[in-house]
Amino acid sequence: MRMMVFAAVLAALGACSSPSLRFVGVEPVTVEVEGWSIDVYADDGAAEAIRMTVDWDQTPALMRERGIIAVERATGWVVDRRTVKGDGNIVRMRLTSQPYTQ
């Protein structure tokens, strides 16, 4: 029984968008990128992208690529690609002062 409760809690946590402490209180902007739903949190020149879609074939490189696209669409600013760090679920980055044009 304990394992079932533990599995249910893990499943619920896996489907939620919980930003890092820096972005607590910031409302996310949800962006669709190539079939993925990504929540973007941005504040004061920094951004965080959290993948909401389950994809067993994801890689950290693919998440970085799609996270950059999502952040630029959501914020309207270009990402400083030298600052992008993260894994297959969450990426964090800094924004430049250049407006994003599609």
PDB file of C-alpha atoms in Angstrom:
ATOM      1  CA  MET A   1       0.000   0.000   0.000  1.00  0.00           C
ATOM      2  CA  ARG A   2       2.821   2.391   0.841  1.00  0.00           C
ATOM      3  CA  MET A   3       4.373   1.820  -2.567  1.00  0.00           C
ATOM      4  CA  MET A   4       1.093   2.703  -4.286  1.00  0.00           C
ATOM      5  CA  VAL A   5       0.846   5.977  -2.347  1.00  0.00           C
ATOM      6  CA  PHE A   6       4.508   6.751  -3.082  1.00  0.00           C
ATOM      7  CA  ALA A   7       3.987   6.033  -6.802  1.00  0.00           C
ATOM      8  CA  ALA A   8       0.905   8.270  -6.886  1.00  0.00           C
ATOM      9  CA  VAL A   9       2.800  11.132  -5.237  1.00  0.00           C
ATOM     10  CA  LEU A  10       5.687  10.761  -7.689  1.00  0.00           C
ATOM     11  CA  ALA A  11       3.304  10.753 -10.641  1.00  0.00           C
ATOM     12  CA  ALA A  12       1.620  13.918  -9.390  1.00  0.00           C
ATOM     13  CA  LEU A  13       4.926  15.679  -8.830  1.00  0.00           C
ATOM     14  CA  GLY A  14       6.200  14.644 -12.243  1.00  0.00           C
ATOM     15  CA  ALA A  15       3.323  16.433 -13.927  1.00  0.00           C
ATOM     16  CA  CYS A  16       3.624  19.732 -12.107  1.00  0.00           C
ATOM     17  CA  SER A  17       5.545  22.849 -12.936  1.00  0.00           C
ATOM     18  CA  SER A  18       7.502  23.879  -9.861  1.00  0.00           C
ATOM     19  CA  PRO A  19       9.993  26.646 -10.532  1.00  0.00           C
ATOM     20  CA  SER A  20      13.227  27.129  -8.627  1.00  0.00           C
ATOM     21  CA  LEU A  21      13.186  29.499  -5.652  1.00  0.00           C
ATOM     22  CA  ARG A  22      14.279  32.411  -7.835  1.00  0.00           C
ATOM     23  CA  PHE A  23      10.973  32.252  -9.740  1.00  0.00           C
ATOM     24  CA  VAL A  24       8.535  31.578  -6.885  1.00  0.00           C
ATOM     25  CA  GLY A  25       5.583  33.903  -7.383  1.00  0.00           C
ATOM     26  CA  VAL A  26       6.218  34.330 -11.121  1.00  0.00           C
ATOM     27  CA  GLU A  27       3.362  33.126 -13.316  1.00  0.00           C
ATOM     28  CA  PRO A  28       4.454  30.721 -16.060  1.00  0.00           C
ATOM     29  CA  VAL A  29       3.818  31.219 -19.751  1.00  0.00           C
ATOM     30  CA  THR A  30       3.069  27.913 -21.493  1.00  0.00           C
ATOM     31  CA  VAL A  31       4.583  27.554 -24.960  1.00  0.00           C
ATOM     32  CA  GLU A  32       4.185  24.688 -27.444  1.00  0.00           C
ATOM     33  CA  VAL A  33       7.414  23.775 -29.261  1.00  0.00           C
ATOM     34  CA  GLU A  34       7.450  20.864 -31.714  1.00  0.00           C
ATOM     35  CA  GLY A  35       4.785  18.941 -29.798  1.00  0.00           C
ATOM     36  CA  TRP A  36       6.167  19.709 -26.342  1.00  0.00           C
ATOM     37  CA  SER A  37       4.403  21.863 -23.778  1.00  0.00           C
ATOM     38  CA  ILE A  38       6.987  23.966 -21.917  1.00  0.00           C
ATOM     39  CA  ASP A  39       6.326  26.285 -18.972  1.00  0.00           C
ATOM     40  CA  VAL A  40       8.528  29.378 -19.036  1.00  0.00           C
ATOM     41  CA  TYR A  41       9.317  31.463 -15.969  1.00  0.00           C
ATOM     42  CA  ALA A  42      11.191  34.730 -16.522  1.00  0.00           C
ATOM     43  CA  ASP A  43      12.188  37.598 -14.273  1.00  0.00           C
ATOM     44  CA  ASP A  44      14.958  40.210 -14.174  1.00  0.00           C
ATOM     45  CA  GLY A  45      16.967  38.938 -17.154  1.00  0.00           C
ATOM     46  CA  ALA A  46      16.839  35.263 -16.208  1.00  0.00           C
ATOM     47  CA  ALA A  47      14.564  32.464 -17.402  1.00  0.00           C
ATOM     48  CA  GLU A  48      13.726  28.867 -16.664  1.00  0.00           C
ATOM     49  CA  ALA A  49      11.978  26.407 -18.985  1.00  0.00           C
ATOM     50  CA  ILE A  50      10.271  23.287 -17.601  1.00  0.00           C
ATOM     51  CA  ARG A  51       9.149  20.491 -19.930  1.00  0.00           C
ATOM     52  CA  MET A  52       5.575  19.439 -19.132  1.00  0.00           C
ATOM     53  CA  THR A  53       5.186  16.812 -21.857  1.00  0.00           C
ATOM     54  CA  VAL A  54       6.218  13.213 -21.175  1.00  0.00           C
ATOM     55  CA  ASP A  55       8.735  12.106 -23.805  1.00  0.00           C
ATOM     56  CA  TRP A  56      10.849   9.030 -23.176  1.00  0.00           C
ATOM     57  CA  ASP A  57      13.158   9.878 -26.109  1.00  0.00           C
ATOM     58  CA  GLN A  58      14.109  13.328 -24.824  1.00  0.00           C
ATOM     59  CA  THR A  59      17.743  14.291 -24.321  1.00  0.00           C
ATOM     60  CA  PRO A  60      19.363  17.204 -22.485  1.00  0.00           C
ATOM     61  CA  ALA A  61      20.508  18.651 -25.830  1.00  0.00           C
ATOM     62  CA  LEU A  62      16.967  18.515 -27.243  1.00  0.00           C
ATOM     63  CA  MET A  63      15.543  20.147 -24.111  1.00  0.00           C
ATOM     64  CA  ARG A  64      18.149  22.924 -24.283  1.00  0.00           C
ATOM     65  CA  GLU A  65      17.246  23.571 -27.937  1.00  0.00           C
ATOM     66  CA  ARG A  66      13.491  23.592 -27.357  1.00  0.00           C
ATOM     67  CA  GLY A  67      13.848  25.467 -24.068  1.00  0.00           C
ATOM     68  CA  ILE A  68      15.673  28.302 -25.838  1.00  0.00           C
ATOM     69  CA  ILE A  69      12.913  28.508 -28.452  1.00  0.00           C
ATOM     70  CA  ALA A  70      10.206  28.525 -25.760  1.00  0.00           C
ATOM     71  CA  VAL A  71      11.927  31.225 -23.683  1.00  0.00           C
ATOM     72  CA  GLU A  72      12.517  33.484 -26.676  1.00  0.00           C
ATOM     73  CA  ARG A  73       8.870  33.157 -27.755  1.00  0.00           C
ATOM     74  CA  ALA A  74       7.519  33.697 -24.243  1.00  0.00           C
ATOM     75  CA  THR A  75       9.723  36.643 -23.265  1.00  0.00           C
ATOM     76  CA  GLY A  76      10.384  38.406 -26.559  1.00  0.00           C
ATOM     77  CA  TRP A  77      14.119  38.532 -25.768  1.00  0.00           C
ATOM     78  CA  VAL A  78      17.102  36.654 -27.214  1.00  0.00           C
ATOM     79  CA  VAL A  79      18.731  34.045 -24.969  1.00  0.00           C
ATOM     80  CA  ASP A  80      22.450  34.304 -24.214  1.00  0.00           C
ATOM     81  CA  ARG A  81      23.341  30.811 -25.427  1.00  0.00           C
ATOM     82  CA  ARG A  82      26.558  30.742 -23.387  1.00  0.00           C
ATOM     83  CA  THR A  83      24.479  30.669 -20.193  1.00  0.00           C
ATOM     84  CA  VAL A  84      22.122  27.766 -21.005  1.00  0.00           C
ATOM     85  CA  LYS A  85      22.400  24.960 -18.442  1.00  0.00           C
ATOM     86  CA  GLY A  86      20.137  22.116 -17.472  1.00  0.00           C
ATOM     87  CA  ASP A  87      19.001  18.588 -18.131  1.00  0.00           C
ATOM     88  CA  GLY A  88      16.233  16.826 -20.032  1.00  0.00           C
ATOM     89  CA  ASN A  89      13.495  18.426 -17.924  1.00  0.00           C
ATOM     90  CA  ILE A  90      14.585  21.908 -16.855  1.00  0.00           C
ATOM     91  CA  VAL A  91      16.915  24.461 -18.422  1.00  0.00           C
ATOM     92  CA  ARG A  92      17.976  27.819 -17.011  1.00  0.00           C
ATOM     93  CA  MET A  93      19.441  30.735 -18.949  1.00  0.00           C
ATOM     94  CA  ARG A  94      20.096  34.475 -19.042  1.00  0.00           C
ATOM     95  CA  LEU A  95      18.454  36.845 -21.503  1.00  0.00           C
ATOM     96  CA  THR A  96      20.242  39.446 -23.627  1.00  0.00           C
ATOM     97  CA  SER A  97      19.040  42.982 -24.175  1.00  0.00           C
ATOM     98  CA  GLN A  98      18.243  42.202 -27.817  1.00  0.00           C
ATOM     99  CA  PRO A  99      14.587  41.800 -28.801  1.00  0.00           C
ATOM    100  CA  TYR A 100      13.656  38.429 -30.289  1.00  0.00           C
ATOM    101  CA  THR A 101      12.323  38.522 -33.847  1.00  0.00           C
ATOM    102  CA  GLN A 102      10.944  35.449 -35.472  1.00  0.00           C
TER     103      GLN A 102
END
